[in-house]
Coordinates of C-alpha atoms in Angstrom, one line a residue:
X532 CA -3.6 -66.2 -37.0
X533 CA -2.9 -62.6 -36.1
X534 CA 0.5 -61.8 -34.6
X535 CA -1.0 -60.4 -31.4
X536 CA -3.9 -62.3 -29.9
X537 CA -5.8 -60.7 -27.0
X538 CA -6.3 -62.7 -23.9
X539 CA -9.9 -64.1 -23.8
X540 CA -10.4 -63.5 -20.1
X541 CA -10.4 -59.7 -20.6
X542 CA -13.2 -58.5 -22.8
X543 CA -12.6 -55.0 -24.1
X544 CA -12.6 -53.1 -27.4
X545 CA -8.8 -52.3 -27.3
X546 CA -6.9 -55.2 -25.6
X547 CA -4.1 -54.2 -23.3
X548 CA -2.9 -57.8 -22.8
X549 CA -2.0 -59.9 -25.8
X550 CA 0.0 -63.0 -26.7
X551 CA 2.7 -62.7 -29.4
X552 CA 1.6 -65.7 -31.5
X553 CA 5.0 -65.7 -33.2
X554 CA 7.0 -65.9 -30.0
X555 CA 9.2 -69.0 -29.8
X556 CA 7.3 -72.1 -28.8
X557 CA 9.5 -72.7 -25.7
X558 CA 8.7 -69.2 -24.5
X559 CA 5.0 -69.7 -25.0
X560 CA 5.1 -73.1 -23.3
X561 CA 7.1 -71.7 -20.3
X562 CA 4.5 -68.9 -19.9
X563 CA 1.6 -71.3 -20.0
X564 CA 3.2 -73.8 -17.6
X565 CA 4.1 -71.0 -15.1
X566 CA 0.5 -69.9 -14.9
X567 CA -1.1 -73.3 -14.8
X568 CA 1.4 -74.6 -12.2
X569 CA 0.8 -71.5 -10.0
X570 CA -3.0 -72.2 -10.0
X571 CA -2.4 -76.0 -9.5
X572 CA 0.0 -75.4 -6.6
X573 CA -2.4 -73.1 -4.8
X574 CA -5.4 -75.5 -5.3
X575 CA -3.3 -78.4 -4.0
X576 CA -2.3 -76.4 -0.9
X577 CA -6.0 -75.7 -0.2
X578 CA -7.0 -79.3 -0.8
X579 CA -4.6 -80.6 1.8
X580 CA -5.7 -78.1 4.5
X581 CA -7.4 -79.7 7.5
X582 CA -10.0 -76.9 7.9
X583 CA -11.1 -74.3 5.4
X584 CA -14.2 -72.1 5.9
X585 CA -15.2 -69.1 4.0
X586 CA -18.3 -67.3 2.8
X587 CA -19.7 -67.5 -0.7
X588 CA -18.5 -64.0 -1.7
X589 CA -14.9 -64.9 -0.8
X590 CA -15.0 -68.2 -2.6
X591 CA -16.4 -66.5 -5.7
X592 CA -13.6 -63.9 -5.7
X593 CA -11.1 -66.6 -5.0
X594 CA -12.3 -68.7 -7.9
X595 CA -12.2 -65.7 -10.2
X596 CA -8.7 -64.9 -9.1
X597 CA -7.6 -68.5 -10.0
X598 CA -9.5 -68.5 -13.3
X599 CA -7.5 -65.5 -14.7
X600 CA -4.0 -67.2 -14.9
X601 CA -5.6 -70.5 -15.7
X602 CA -7.4 -68.9 -18.7
X603 CA -4.2 -67.2 -19.7
X604 CA -2.4 -70.5 -19.7
X605 CA -5.1 -72.1 -21.8
X606 CA -4.9 -69.3 -24.3
X607 CA -1.1 -69.8 -24.6
X608 CA -1.6 -73.6 -25.0
X609 CA -4.2 -72.8 -27.8
X610 CA -1.6 -70.8 -29.6
X611 CA 1.0 -73.6 -29.2
X612 CA -1.5 -76.1 -30.5
X613 CA -2.4 -74.0 -33.6
X614 CA 1.3 -73.5 -34.3
X615 CA 2.1 -77.2 -34.0
X616 CA -1.0 -78.4 -36.1
X617 CA 0.6 -77.8 -39.5
X618 CA 3.8 -79.4 -38.4
X619 CA 1.9 -82.6 -37.4
X620 CA 0.5 -83.2 -40.9

């Protein structure tokens, strides 16, 4: 695994946003949890609203906005999983 892994949500030749795969596991976990909790909290707030109406374009943009930190969190969890795999054996 390379030291710096580009985030999968941003496809470009030269990545500007990367994950330090050698960062301490607690730091990686904290960063992943922060992003996943932020998305979860926002989705829960929307789910408990009495009335929510919007057009398809706004919903598409909103879904894309939530997908970015969720994908970042998944990328971080992937790095944690890879780092823990050899330790489990």
